[in-house]
Amino acid sequence: MLEARNLECTRGDHVLFNNLSFTLSAGELVHLRGSNGSGKTSLLRILCGLFMPTNGEVMWGKENINDLREEYYQEISYFGHLNAIKDELTGIENLKISSKLADIELSEQQALESLEKMGLYGREDLPTKFLSQGQKRRVALARLLFSEAKAWILDEPFTALDVAAVDLLQGLITKHLENGGMVILTTHQDVALTLGNKARQINLDS
């Protein structure tokens, strides 16, 4: 279980949020909402251990993530605003590097199949600098196909995606939850994220 305990985040003299507590368990999705500047990205980065809260703590199981460090990082997959791909490399090369960093065995054939599933057939050998923004996003999202992380932390993952890619990503998220994974995400897109009582919203404007 991922747990936020009494989190507070400030920027300068401005408090973005405080006394924020919630849990995320296997099979659950949290849709994080709020206006621009409300602290959504900051909260996701705190959950990833990339940013320290002003107060409060983040727990994985019964331990603080700052004590777990690498052990915790293996359990999460963070997808930020940037695609985190190298423009000079092909989609296949980018996926192989990502898998190596995650300590996952990924063959060239598996990388190719991942890109094909994301609708990039015929573009797998192109340097990604020649791809559209939506296609670059698909390359980045293809990492989720072989991710072994239990918790997906996704910041605006639907940005720049067309309808077909949105459907693909929704399917990936649903399958991950059905397999006992957990997801917390932000999105401004009008997508179907209702999964019965397994999905809920947290509004930072409240």
PDB file of C-alpha atoms in Angstrom:
ATOM      1  CA  MET A   1       0.000   0.000   0.000  1.00  0.00           C
ATOM      2  CA  LEU A   2       1.157   3.547  -0.813  1.00  0.00           C
ATOM      3  CA  GLU A   3       0.229   5.992   1.912  1.00  0.00           C
ATOM      4  CA  ALA A   4       0.514   9.777   2.170  1.00  0.00           C
ATOM      5  CA  ARG A   5       0.514  11.013   5.762  1.00  0.00           C
ATOM      6  CA  ASN A   6      -0.273  14.654   6.554  1.00  0.00           C
ATOM      7  CA  LEU A   7       1.635  15.986   3.555  1.00  0.00           C
ATOM      8  CA  GLU A   8       2.351  19.696   3.218  1.00  0.00           C
ATOM      9  CA  CYS A   9       4.000  21.368   0.253  1.00  0.00           C
ATOM     10  CA  THR A  10       5.069  25.015   0.017  1.00  0.00           C
ATOM     11  CA  ARG A  11       6.546  27.142  -2.731  1.00  0.00           C
ATOM     12  CA  GLY A  12       8.203  30.190  -1.234  1.00  0.00           C
ATOM     13  CA  ASP A  13       5.644  31.633   1.164  1.00  0.00           C
ATOM     14  CA  HIS A  14       2.733  29.923  -0.581  1.00  0.00           C
ATOM     15  CA  VAL A  15       1.243  26.714   0.792  1.00  0.00           C
ATOM     16  CA  LEU A  16       0.101  24.527  -2.105  1.00  0.00           C
ATOM     17  CA  PHE A  17      -1.554  21.937   0.129  1.00  0.00           C
ATOM     18  CA  ASN A  18      -1.359  20.728   3.713  1.00  0.00           C
ATOM     19  CA  ASN A  19      -2.688  17.980   5.987  1.00  0.00           C
ATOM     20  CA  LEU A  20      -3.145  15.781   2.911  1.00  0.00           C
ATOM     21  CA  SER A  21      -3.547  12.098   3.721  1.00  0.00           C
ATOM     22  CA  PHE A  22      -4.722   9.185   1.581  1.00  0.00           C
ATOM     23  CA  THR A  23      -3.911   5.580   0.748  1.00  0.00           C
ATOM     24  CA  LEU A  24      -3.608   3.701  -2.523  1.00  0.00           C
ATOM     25  CA  SER A  25      -4.003  -0.060  -2.450  1.00  0.00           C
ATOM     26  CA  ALA A  26      -3.799  -2.895  -4.969  1.00  0.00           C
ATOM     27  CA  GLY A  27      -6.362  -2.549  -7.753  1.00  0.00           C
ATOM     28  CA  GLU A  28      -7.118   1.110  -6.939  1.00  0.00           C
ATOM     29  CA  LEU A  29      -6.913   4.239  -9.078  1.00  0.00           C
ATOM     30  CA  VAL A  30      -6.753   7.812  -7.782  1.00  0.00           C
ATOM     31  CA  HIS A  31      -7.520  10.666 -10.155  1.00  0.00           C
ATOM     32  CA  LEU A  32      -5.749  13.738  -8.783  1.00  0.00           C
ATOM     33  CA  ARG A  33      -7.547  16.950  -9.692  1.00  0.00           C
ATOM     34  CA  GLY A  34      -6.969  20.651  -9.161  1.00  0.00           C
ATOM     35  CA  SER A  35      -6.433  23.932 -10.966  1.00  0.00           C
ATOM     36  CA  ASN A  36      -3.093  24.901 -12.484  1.00  0.00           C
ATOM     37  CA  GLY A  37      -0.649  25.659  -9.702  1.00  0.00           C
ATOM     38  CA  SER A  38      -2.556  23.664  -7.081  1.00  0.00           C
ATOM     39  CA  GLY A  39       0.373  21.308  -6.584  1.00  0.00           C
ATOM     40  CA  LYS A  40      -0.582  18.206  -8.575  1.00  0.00           C
ATOM     41  CA  THR A  41       2.842  17.694 -10.134  1.00  0.00           C
ATOM     42  CA  SER A  42       4.564  18.537  -6.853  1.00  0.00           C
ATOM     43  CA  LEU A  43       2.499  15.887  -5.076  1.00  0.00           C
ATOM     44  CA  LEU A  44       3.336  13.236  -7.666  1.00  0.00           C
ATOM     45  CA  ARG A  45       7.034  14.087  -7.381  1.00  0.00           C
ATOM     46  CA  ILE A  46       6.795  13.803  -3.592  1.00  0.00           C
ATOM     47  CA  LEU A  47       5.208  10.356  -3.981  1.00  0.00           C
ATOM     48  CA  CYS A  48       8.117   9.360  -6.213  1.00  0.00           C
ATOM     49  CA  GLY A  49      10.701  10.567  -3.720  1.00  0.00           C
ATOM     50  CA  LEU A  50      11.931  13.218  -6.147  1.00  0.00           C
ATOM     51  CA  PHE A  51      10.861  16.121  -3.937  1.00  0.00           C
ATOM     52  CA  MET A  52      10.718  16.432  -0.163  1.00  0.00           C
ATOM     53  CA  PRO A  53       7.472  17.605   1.440  1.00  0.00           C
ATOM     54  CA  THR A  54       7.582  20.533   3.853  1.00  0.00           C
ATOM     55  CA  ASN A  55       5.888  18.261   6.387  1.00  0.00           C
ATOM     56  CA  GLY A  56       4.526  14.748   6.448  1.00  0.00           C
ATOM     57  CA  GLU A  57       5.784  11.496   4.990  1.00  0.00           C
ATOM     58  CA  VAL A  58       5.136   8.919   2.287  1.00  0.00           C
ATOM     59  CA  MET A  59       4.978   5.266   3.290  1.00  0.00           C
ATOM     60  CA  TRP A  60       5.302   2.088   1.237  1.00  0.00           C
ATOM     61  CA  GLY A  61       3.837  -0.648   3.334  1.00  0.00           C
ATOM     62  CA  LYS A  62       4.940   0.271   6.826  1.00  0.00           C
ATOM     63  CA  GLU A  63       8.208   1.981   5.888  1.00  0.00           C
ATOM     64  CA  ASN A  64       9.116   5.518   4.882  1.00  0.00           C
ATOM     65  CA  ILE A  65      10.134   5.646   1.215  1.00  0.00           C
ATOM     66  CA  ASN A  66      13.270   7.603   2.156  1.00  0.00           C
ATOM     67  CA  ASP A  67      14.455   4.578   4.114  1.00  0.00           C
ATOM     68  CA  LEU A  68      13.656   2.148   1.294  1.00  0.00           C
ATOM     69  CA  ARG A  69      15.159   4.198  -1.574  1.00  0.00           C
ATOM     70  CA  GLU A  70      16.201   1.806  -4.393  1.00  0.00           C
ATOM     71  CA  GLU A  71      13.861  -0.900  -3.144  1.00  0.00           C
ATOM     72  CA  TYR A  72      10.970   1.548  -3.453  1.00  0.00           C
ATOM     73  CA  TYR A  73      12.052   2.906  -6.829  1.00  0.00           C
ATOM     74  CA  GLN A  74      11.779  -0.617  -8.241  1.00  0.00           C
ATOM     75  CA  GLU A  75       8.133  -0.673  -7.174  1.00  0.00           C
ATOM     76  CA  ILE A  76       7.047   2.515  -8.976  1.00  0.00           C
ATOM     77  CA  SER A  77       6.931   3.747 -12.547  1.00  0.00           C
ATOM     78  CA  TYR A  78       6.847   7.537 -12.909  1.00  0.00           C
ATOM     79  CA  PHE A  79       5.671   9.178 -16.116  1.00  0.00           C
ATOM     80  CA  GLY A  80       6.159  12.947 -16.068  1.00  0.00           C
ATOM     81  CA  HIS A  81       5.413  15.859 -18.397  1.00  0.00           C
ATOM     82  CA  LEU A  82       8.574  15.131 -20.389  1.00  0.00           C
ATOM     83  CA  ASN A  83       8.807  11.953 -22.439  1.00  0.00           C
ATOM     84  CA  ALA A  84      12.291  11.077 -21.122  1.00  0.00           C
ATOM     85  CA  ILE A  85      13.422   9.710 -24.470  1.00  0.00           C
ATOM     86  CA  LYS A  86      16.577  10.520 -26.419  1.00  0.00           C
ATOM     87  CA  ASP A  87      15.858  12.160 -29.779  1.00  0.00           C
ATOM     88  CA  GLU A  88      18.917  10.690 -31.507  1.00  0.00           C
ATOM     89  CA  LEU A  89      17.933   7.120 -30.653  1.00  0.00           C
ATOM     90  CA  THR A  90      15.264   4.953 -32.239  1.00  0.00           C
ATOM     91  CA  GLY A  91      12.192   3.779 -30.388  1.00  0.00           C
ATOM     92  CA  ILE A  92      13.729   0.330 -29.951  1.00  0.00           C
ATOM     93  CA  GLU A  93      16.958   1.792 -28.572  1.00  0.00           C
ATOM     94  CA  ASN A  94      15.049   4.015 -26.172  1.00  0.00           C
ATOM     95  CA  LEU A  95      13.031   1.095 -24.821  1.00  0.00           C
ATOM     96  CA  LYS A  96      16.099  -1.092 -24.386  1.00  0.00           C
ATOM     97  CA  ILE A  97      17.840   1.649 -22.399  1.00  0.00           C
ATOM     98  CA  SER A  98      14.731   2.166 -20.240  1.00  0.00           C
ATOM     99  CA  SER A  99      14.437  -1.547 -19.544  1.00  0.00           C
ATOM    100  CA  LYS A 100      18.105  -1.794 -18.607  1.00  0.00           C
ATOM    101  CA  LEU A 101      17.753   1.077 -16.147  1.00  0.00           C
ATOM    102  CA  ALA A 102      14.750  -0.738 -14.632  1.00  0.00           C
ATOM    103  CA  ASP A 103      16.794  -3.966 -14.459  1.00  0.00           C
ATOM    104  CA  ILE A 104      14.425  -5.737 -16.869  1.00  0.00           C
ATOM    105  CA  GLU A 105      15.515  -8.138 -19.623  1.00  0.00           C
ATOM    106  CA  LEU A 106      14.064  -6.847 -22.906  1.00  0.00           C
ATOM    107  CA  SER A 107      15.073  -8.281 -26.259  1.00  0.00           C
ATOM    108  CA  GLU A 108      15.010  -6.282 -29.472  1.00  0.00           C
ATOM    109  CA  GLN A 109      12.027  -8.363 -30.605  1.00  0.00           C
ATOM    110  CA  GLN A 110      10.123  -7.576 -27.410  1.00  0.00           C
ATOM    111  CA  ALA A 111      10.898  -3.877 -27.827  1.00  0.00           C
ATOM    112  CA  LEU A 112       9.653  -4.058 -31.421  1.00  0.00           C
ATOM    113  CA  GLU A 113       6.435  -5.777 -30.341  1.00  0.00           C
ATOM    114  CA  SER A 114       5.876  -3.135 -27.650  1.00  0.00           C
ATOM    115  CA  LEU A 115       6.157  -0.344 -30.208  1.00  0.00           C
ATOM    116  CA  GLU A 116       3.831  -2.180 -32.594  1.00  0.00           C
ATOM    117  CA  LYS A 117       1.228  -2.517 -29.826  1.00  0.00           C
ATOM    118  CA  MET A 118       1.452   1.258 -29.355  1.00  0.00           C
ATOM    119  CA  GLY A 119       0.691   1.814 -33.043  1.00  0.00           C
ATOM    120  CA  LEU A 120       4.240   2.599 -34.168  1.00  0.00           C
ATOM    121  CA  TYR A 121       4.714  -0.151 -36.741  1.00  0.00           C
ATOM    122  CA  GLY A 122       7.121   1.001 -39.449  1.00  0.00           C
ATOM    123  CA  ARG A 123       8.596   3.770 -37.291  1.00  0.00           C
ATOM    124  CA  GLU A 124      10.580   1.638 -34.873  1.00  0.00           C
ATOM    125  CA  ASP A 125      13.925   2.290 -36.622  1.00  0.00           C
ATOM    126  CA  LEU A 126      13.512   6.051 -36.969  1.00  0.00           C
ATOM    127  CA  PRO A 127      15.374   8.378 -34.606  1.00  0.00           C
ATOM    128  CA  THR A 128      12.595   9.691 -32.393  1.00  0.00           C
ATOM    129  CA  LYS A 129      13.422  13.302 -33.341  1.00  0.00           C
ATOM    130  CA  PHE A 130      11.579  12.587 -36.604  1.00  0.00           C
ATOM    131  CA  LEU A 131       8.389  11.509 -34.842  1.00  0.00           C
ATOM    132  CA  SER A 132       5.413  13.713 -34.022  1.00  0.00           C
ATOM    133  CA  GLN A 133       4.761  14.714 -30.418  1.00  0.00           C
ATOM    134  CA  GLY A 134       1.995  12.134 -30.174  1.00  0.00           C
ATOM    135  CA  GLN A 135       4.271   9.403 -31.556  1.00  0.00           C
ATOM    136  CA  LYS A 136       7.031  10.342 -29.106  1.00  0.00           C
ATOM    137  CA  ARG A 137       4.476  10.060 -26.341  1.00  0.00           C
ATOM    138  CA  ARG A 138       3.593   6.565 -27.553  1.00  0.00           C
ATOM    139  CA  VAL A 139       7.262   5.546 -27.430  1.00  0.00           C
ATOM    140  CA  ALA A 140       7.451   6.747 -23.834  1.00  0.00           C
ATOM    141  CA  LEU A 141       4.210   5.032 -22.867  1.00  0.00           C
ATOM    142  CA  ALA A 142       5.411   1.767 -24.406  1.00  0.00           C
ATOM    143  CA  ARG A 143       7.579   1.411 -21.281  1.00  0.00           C
ATOM    144  CA  LEU A 144       4.411   0.570 -19.371  1.00  0.00           C
ATOM    145  CA  LEU A 145       3.965  -2.574 -21.461  1.00  0.00           C
ATOM    146  CA  PHE A 146       6.958  -4.235 -19.819  1.00  0.00           C
ATOM    147  CA  SER A 147       6.941  -2.403 -16.513  1.00  0.00           C
ATOM    148  CA  GLU A 148       7.106  -4.627 -13.443  1.00  0.00           C
ATOM    149  CA  ALA A 149       6.307  -1.737 -11.102  1.00  0.00           C
ATOM    150  CA  LYS A 150       3.307  -2.111  -8.795  1.00  0.00           C
ATOM    151  CA  ALA A 151       2.465   1.606  -8.671  1.00  0.00           C
ATOM    152  CA  TRP A 152       2.124   3.767 -11.760  1.00  0.00           C
ATOM    153  CA  ILE A 153       2.433   7.490 -11.057  1.00  0.00           C
ATOM    154  CA  LEU A 154       1.334   9.306 -14.204  1.00  0.00           C
ATOM    155  CA  ASP A 155       1.399  13.083 -14.772  1.00  0.00           C
ATOM    156  CA  GLU A 156      -0.867  14.053 -17.701  1.00  0.00           C
ATOM    157  CA  PRO A 157      -0.208  10.803 -19.591  1.00  0.00           C
ATOM    158  CA  PHE A 158      -2.936  11.466 -22.186  1.00  0.00           C
ATOM    159  CA  THR A 159      -1.355  14.714 -23.450  1.00  0.00           C
ATOM    160  CA  ALA A 160      -0.753  14.786 -27.241  1.00  0.00           C
ATOM    161  CA  LEU A 161      -2.446  11.422 -27.778  1.00  0.00           C
ATOM    162  CA  ASP A 162      -5.083  10.827 -30.440  1.00  0.00           C
ATOM    163  CA  VAL A 163      -8.275   8.892 -29.771  1.00  0.00           C
ATOM    164  CA  ALA A 164      -6.743   5.510 -30.634  1.00  0.00           C
ATOM    165  CA  ALA A 165      -3.771   6.070 -28.319  1.00  0.00           C
ATOM    166  CA  VAL A 166      -6.060   7.245 -25.503  1.00  0.00           C
ATOM    167  CA  ASP A 167      -8.009   3.987 -25.831  1.00  0.00           C
ATOM    168  CA  LEU A 168      -4.748   2.015 -25.770  1.00  0.00           C
ATOM    169  CA  LEU A 169      -3.573   3.727 -22.599  1.00  0.00           C
ATOM    170  CA  GLN A 170      -6.933   3.293 -20.900  1.00  0.00           C
ATOM    171  CA  GLY A 171      -6.706  -0.413 -21.685  1.00  0.00           C
ATOM    172  CA  LEU A 172      -3.204  -0.625 -20.207  1.00  0.00           C
ATOM    173  CA  ILE A 173      -4.336   1.114 -17.022  1.00  0.00           C
ATOM    174  CA  THR A 174      -7.376  -1.146 -16.670  1.00  0.00           C
ATOM    175  CA  LYS A 175      -5.287  -4.290 -17.170  1.00  0.00           C
ATOM    176  CA  HIS A 176      -2.709  -3.085 -14.635  1.00  0.00           C
ATOM    177  CA  LEU A 177      -5.427  -2.544 -12.029  1.00  0.00           C
ATOM    178  CA  GLU A 178      -7.037  -5.906 -12.769  1.00  0.00           C
ATOM    179  CA  ASN A 179      -3.644  -7.522 -12.149  1.00  0.00           C
ATOM    180  CA  GLY A 180      -3.418  -5.929  -8.710  1.00  0.00           C
ATOM    181  CA  GLY A 181      -1.471  -2.830  -9.661  1.00  0.00           C
ATOM    182  CA  MET A 182      -2.252   0.689  -8.512  1.00  0.00           C
ATOM    183  CA  VAL A 183      -2.399   4.010 -10.362  1.00  0.00           C
ATOM    184  CA  ILE A 184      -2.425   7.668  -9.381  1.00  0.00           C
ATOM    185  CA  LEU A 185      -2.657  10.153 -12.208  1.00  0.00           C
ATOM    186  CA  THR A 186      -3.528  13.660 -13.290  1.00  0.00           C
ATOM    187  CA  THR A 187      -5.296  14.513 -16.522  1.00  0.00           C
ATOM    188  CA  HIS A 188      -7.207  17.398 -18.054  1.00  0.00           C
ATOM    189  CA  GLN A 189      -8.466  15.156 -20.833  1.00  0.00           C
ATOM    190  CA  ASP A 190     -12.044  13.929 -20.848  1.00  0.00           C
ATOM    191  CA  VAL A 191     -11.335  10.214 -20.475  1.00  0.00           C
ATOM    192  CA  ALA A 192     -13.243   7.423 -18.787  1.00  0.00           C
ATOM    193  CA  LEU A 193     -11.485   6.705 -15.515  1.00  0.00           C
ATOM    194  CA  THR A 194     -14.423   5.305 -13.576  1.00  0.00           C
ATOM    195  CA  LEU A 195     -13.745   1.758 -12.440  1.00  0.00           C
ATOM    196  CA  GLY A 196     -16.497   1.200  -9.919  1.00  0.00           C
ATOM    197  CA  ASN A 197     -15.548   1.567  -6.292  1.00  0.00           C
ATOM    198  CA  LYS A 198     -11.879   1.023  -7.175  1.00  0.00           C
ATOM    199  CA  ALA A 199     -11.534   4.583  -8.520  1.00  0.00           C
ATOM    200  CA  ARG A 200     -11.783   7.841  -6.635  1.00  0.00           C
ATOM    201  CA  GLN A 201     -10.815  11.479  -6.949  1.00  0.00           C
ATOM    202  CA  ILE A 202      -8.703  13.776  -4.803  1.00  0.00           C
ATOM    203  CA  ASN A 203      -9.189  17.490  -5.469  1.00  0.00           C
ATOM    204  CA  LEU A 204      -6.358  19.759  -4.303  1.00  0.00           C
ATOM    205  CA  ASP A 205      -8.625  22.797  -4.702  1.00  0.00           C
ATOM    206  CA  SER A 206     -10.898  21.542  -1.923  1.00  0.00           C
TER     207      SER A 206
END
